[in-house]
CSV table of C-alpha atoms in Angstrom, one decimal:
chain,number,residue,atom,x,y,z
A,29,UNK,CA,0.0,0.0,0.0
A,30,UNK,CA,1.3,3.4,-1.0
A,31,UNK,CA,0.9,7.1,0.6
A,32,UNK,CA,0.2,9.8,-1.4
A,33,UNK,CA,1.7,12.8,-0.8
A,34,UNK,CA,-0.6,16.0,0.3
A,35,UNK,CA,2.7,18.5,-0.8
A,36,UNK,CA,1.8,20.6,-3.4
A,37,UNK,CA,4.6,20.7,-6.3
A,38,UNK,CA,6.7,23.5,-5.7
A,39,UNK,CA,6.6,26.9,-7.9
A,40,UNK,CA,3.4,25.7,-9.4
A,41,UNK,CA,0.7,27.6,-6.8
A,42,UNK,CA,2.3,31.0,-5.6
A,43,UNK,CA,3.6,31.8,-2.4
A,44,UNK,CA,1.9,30.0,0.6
A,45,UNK,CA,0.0,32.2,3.2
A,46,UNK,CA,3.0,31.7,5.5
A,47,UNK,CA,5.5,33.2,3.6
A,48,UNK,CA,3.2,36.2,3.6
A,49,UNK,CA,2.5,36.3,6.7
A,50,UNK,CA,6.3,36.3,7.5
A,51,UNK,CA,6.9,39.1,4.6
A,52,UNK,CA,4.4,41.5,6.5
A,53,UNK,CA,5.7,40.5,10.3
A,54,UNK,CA,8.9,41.8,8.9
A,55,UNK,CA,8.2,45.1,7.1
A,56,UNK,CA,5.9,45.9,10.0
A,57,UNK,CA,9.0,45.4,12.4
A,58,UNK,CA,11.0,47.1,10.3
A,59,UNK,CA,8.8,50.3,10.5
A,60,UNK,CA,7.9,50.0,14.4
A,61,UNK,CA,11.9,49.5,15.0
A,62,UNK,CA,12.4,52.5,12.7
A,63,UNK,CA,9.8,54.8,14.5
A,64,UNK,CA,11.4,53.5,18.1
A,65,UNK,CA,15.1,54.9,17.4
A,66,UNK,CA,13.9,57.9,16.0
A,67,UNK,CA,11.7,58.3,19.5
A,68,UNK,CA,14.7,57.7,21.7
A,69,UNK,CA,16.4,60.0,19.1
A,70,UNK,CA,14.2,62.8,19.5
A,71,UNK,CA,14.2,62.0,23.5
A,72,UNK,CA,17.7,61.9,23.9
A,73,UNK,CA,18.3,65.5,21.4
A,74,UNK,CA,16.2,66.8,23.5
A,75,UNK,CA,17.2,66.0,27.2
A,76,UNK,CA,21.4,67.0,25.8
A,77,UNK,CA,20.6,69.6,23.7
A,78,UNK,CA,17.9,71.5,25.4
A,79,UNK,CA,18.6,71.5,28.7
A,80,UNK,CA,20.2,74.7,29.4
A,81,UNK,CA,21.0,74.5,33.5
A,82,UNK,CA,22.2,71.3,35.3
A,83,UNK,CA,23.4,71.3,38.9
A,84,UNK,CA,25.4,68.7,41.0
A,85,UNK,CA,25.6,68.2,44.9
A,86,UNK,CA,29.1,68.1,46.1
A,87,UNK,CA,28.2,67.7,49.7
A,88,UNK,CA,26.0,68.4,52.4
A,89,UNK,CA,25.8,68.6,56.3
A,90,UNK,CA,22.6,67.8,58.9
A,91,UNK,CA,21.2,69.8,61.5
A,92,UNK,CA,18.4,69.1,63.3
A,93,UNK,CA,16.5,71.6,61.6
A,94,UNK,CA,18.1,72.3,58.4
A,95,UNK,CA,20.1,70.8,55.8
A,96,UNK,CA,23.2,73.0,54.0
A,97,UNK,CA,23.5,71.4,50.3
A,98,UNK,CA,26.7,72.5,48.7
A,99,UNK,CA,25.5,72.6,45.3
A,100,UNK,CA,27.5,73.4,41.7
A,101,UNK,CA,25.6,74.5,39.2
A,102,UNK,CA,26.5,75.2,35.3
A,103,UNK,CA,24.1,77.0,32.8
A,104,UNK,CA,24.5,78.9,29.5
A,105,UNK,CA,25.2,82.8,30.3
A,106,UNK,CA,22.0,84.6,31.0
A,107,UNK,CA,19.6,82.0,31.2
A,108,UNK,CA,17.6,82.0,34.5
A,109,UNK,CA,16.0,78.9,36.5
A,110,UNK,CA,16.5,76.8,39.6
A,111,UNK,CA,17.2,73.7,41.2
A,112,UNK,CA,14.7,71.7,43.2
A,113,UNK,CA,16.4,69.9,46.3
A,114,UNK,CA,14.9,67.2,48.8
A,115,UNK,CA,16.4,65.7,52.1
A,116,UNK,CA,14.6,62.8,54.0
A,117,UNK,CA,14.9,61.3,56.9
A,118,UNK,CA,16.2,57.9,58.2
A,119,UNK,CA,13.0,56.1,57.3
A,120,UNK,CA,12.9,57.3,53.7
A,121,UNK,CA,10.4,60.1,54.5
A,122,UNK,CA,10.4,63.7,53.0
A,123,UNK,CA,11.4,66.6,55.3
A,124,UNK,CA,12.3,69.0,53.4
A,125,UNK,CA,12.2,70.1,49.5
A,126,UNK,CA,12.7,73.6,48.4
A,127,UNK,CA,13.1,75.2,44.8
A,128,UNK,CA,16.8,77.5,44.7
A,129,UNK,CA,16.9,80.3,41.9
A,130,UNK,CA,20.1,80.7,40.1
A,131,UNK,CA,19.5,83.9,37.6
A,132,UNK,CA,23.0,85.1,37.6
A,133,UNK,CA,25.2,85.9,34.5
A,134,UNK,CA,28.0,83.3,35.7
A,135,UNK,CA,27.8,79.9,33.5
A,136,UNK,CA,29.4,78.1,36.8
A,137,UNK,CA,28.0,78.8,39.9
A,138,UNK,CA,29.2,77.2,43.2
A,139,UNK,CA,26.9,77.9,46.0
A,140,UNK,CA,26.2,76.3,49.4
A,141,UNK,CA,22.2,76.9,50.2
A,142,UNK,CA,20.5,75.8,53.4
A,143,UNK,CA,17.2,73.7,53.1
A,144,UNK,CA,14.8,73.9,56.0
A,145,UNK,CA,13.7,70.7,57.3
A,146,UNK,CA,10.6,69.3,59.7
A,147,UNK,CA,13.1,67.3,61.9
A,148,UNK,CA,16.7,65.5,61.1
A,149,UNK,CA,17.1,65.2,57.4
A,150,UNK,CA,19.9,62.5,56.7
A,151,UNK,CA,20.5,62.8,53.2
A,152,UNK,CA,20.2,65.6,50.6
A,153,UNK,CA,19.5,65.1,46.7
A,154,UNK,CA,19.0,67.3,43.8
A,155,UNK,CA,15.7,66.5,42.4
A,156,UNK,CA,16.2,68.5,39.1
A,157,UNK,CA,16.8,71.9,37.5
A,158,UNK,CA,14.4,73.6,35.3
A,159,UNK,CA,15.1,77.2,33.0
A,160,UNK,CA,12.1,79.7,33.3
């Protein structure tokens, strides 16, 4: 007794549905993968080339009442803005956050600025510095 074989003879019918299938999969990758890394393109242009004022913390020292954050700070001449800075406590909660204005002509400005706090802050970090 013989099989017969259900495989179609090749060339003679067209492409099967499963090569189209993988043809589409493929261009439609291509154009999601093409619109991803021109997204993180525009995102990264944007965070390097349009931030105009970034600040570090060099150091800092607690009080039971306040927190003195030595903070440097570079921007382009001219440009005004300010630096938001946050200290918390030893159980991770907030005590203190206050916004620092920098609107001098200086493009480096090192500056040691005290941030009030509700009780003992043990830590101070620079949240983020925004132009006007």
């Amino acid at each position: 007794m013989s099989t017969s074989s259900t495989r179609l003879p090749e060339g003679r019918y067209g492409r099967s549905s499963d090569q189209r299938a993988d043809r589409t999969l493929k261009v439609v990758g291509a154009v999601l993968s093409v619109l991803l890394l021109g997204l993180i393109g525009w995102f990264g242009y944007h965070y390097v080339a349009q931030n105009e004022i970034s600040a570090e913390v060099i150091g800092f020292d607690t009080s039971e009442d306040f927190v003195k954050v030595h903070l440097e700070v570079h921007k382009d001449a001219g440009t005004a803005g300010y630096c938001t800075v946050r200290s918390q406590a030893e159980d991770g909660a907030e005590v203190g956050r206050a916004d620092f204005r920098f609107d001098e002509d200086a493009t480096r400005i090192d500056e040691v600025v005290t941030l009030r706090t509700t009780s003992r802050g043990t830590s101070a970090e620079l949240v983020g510095c925004h132009t006007d």
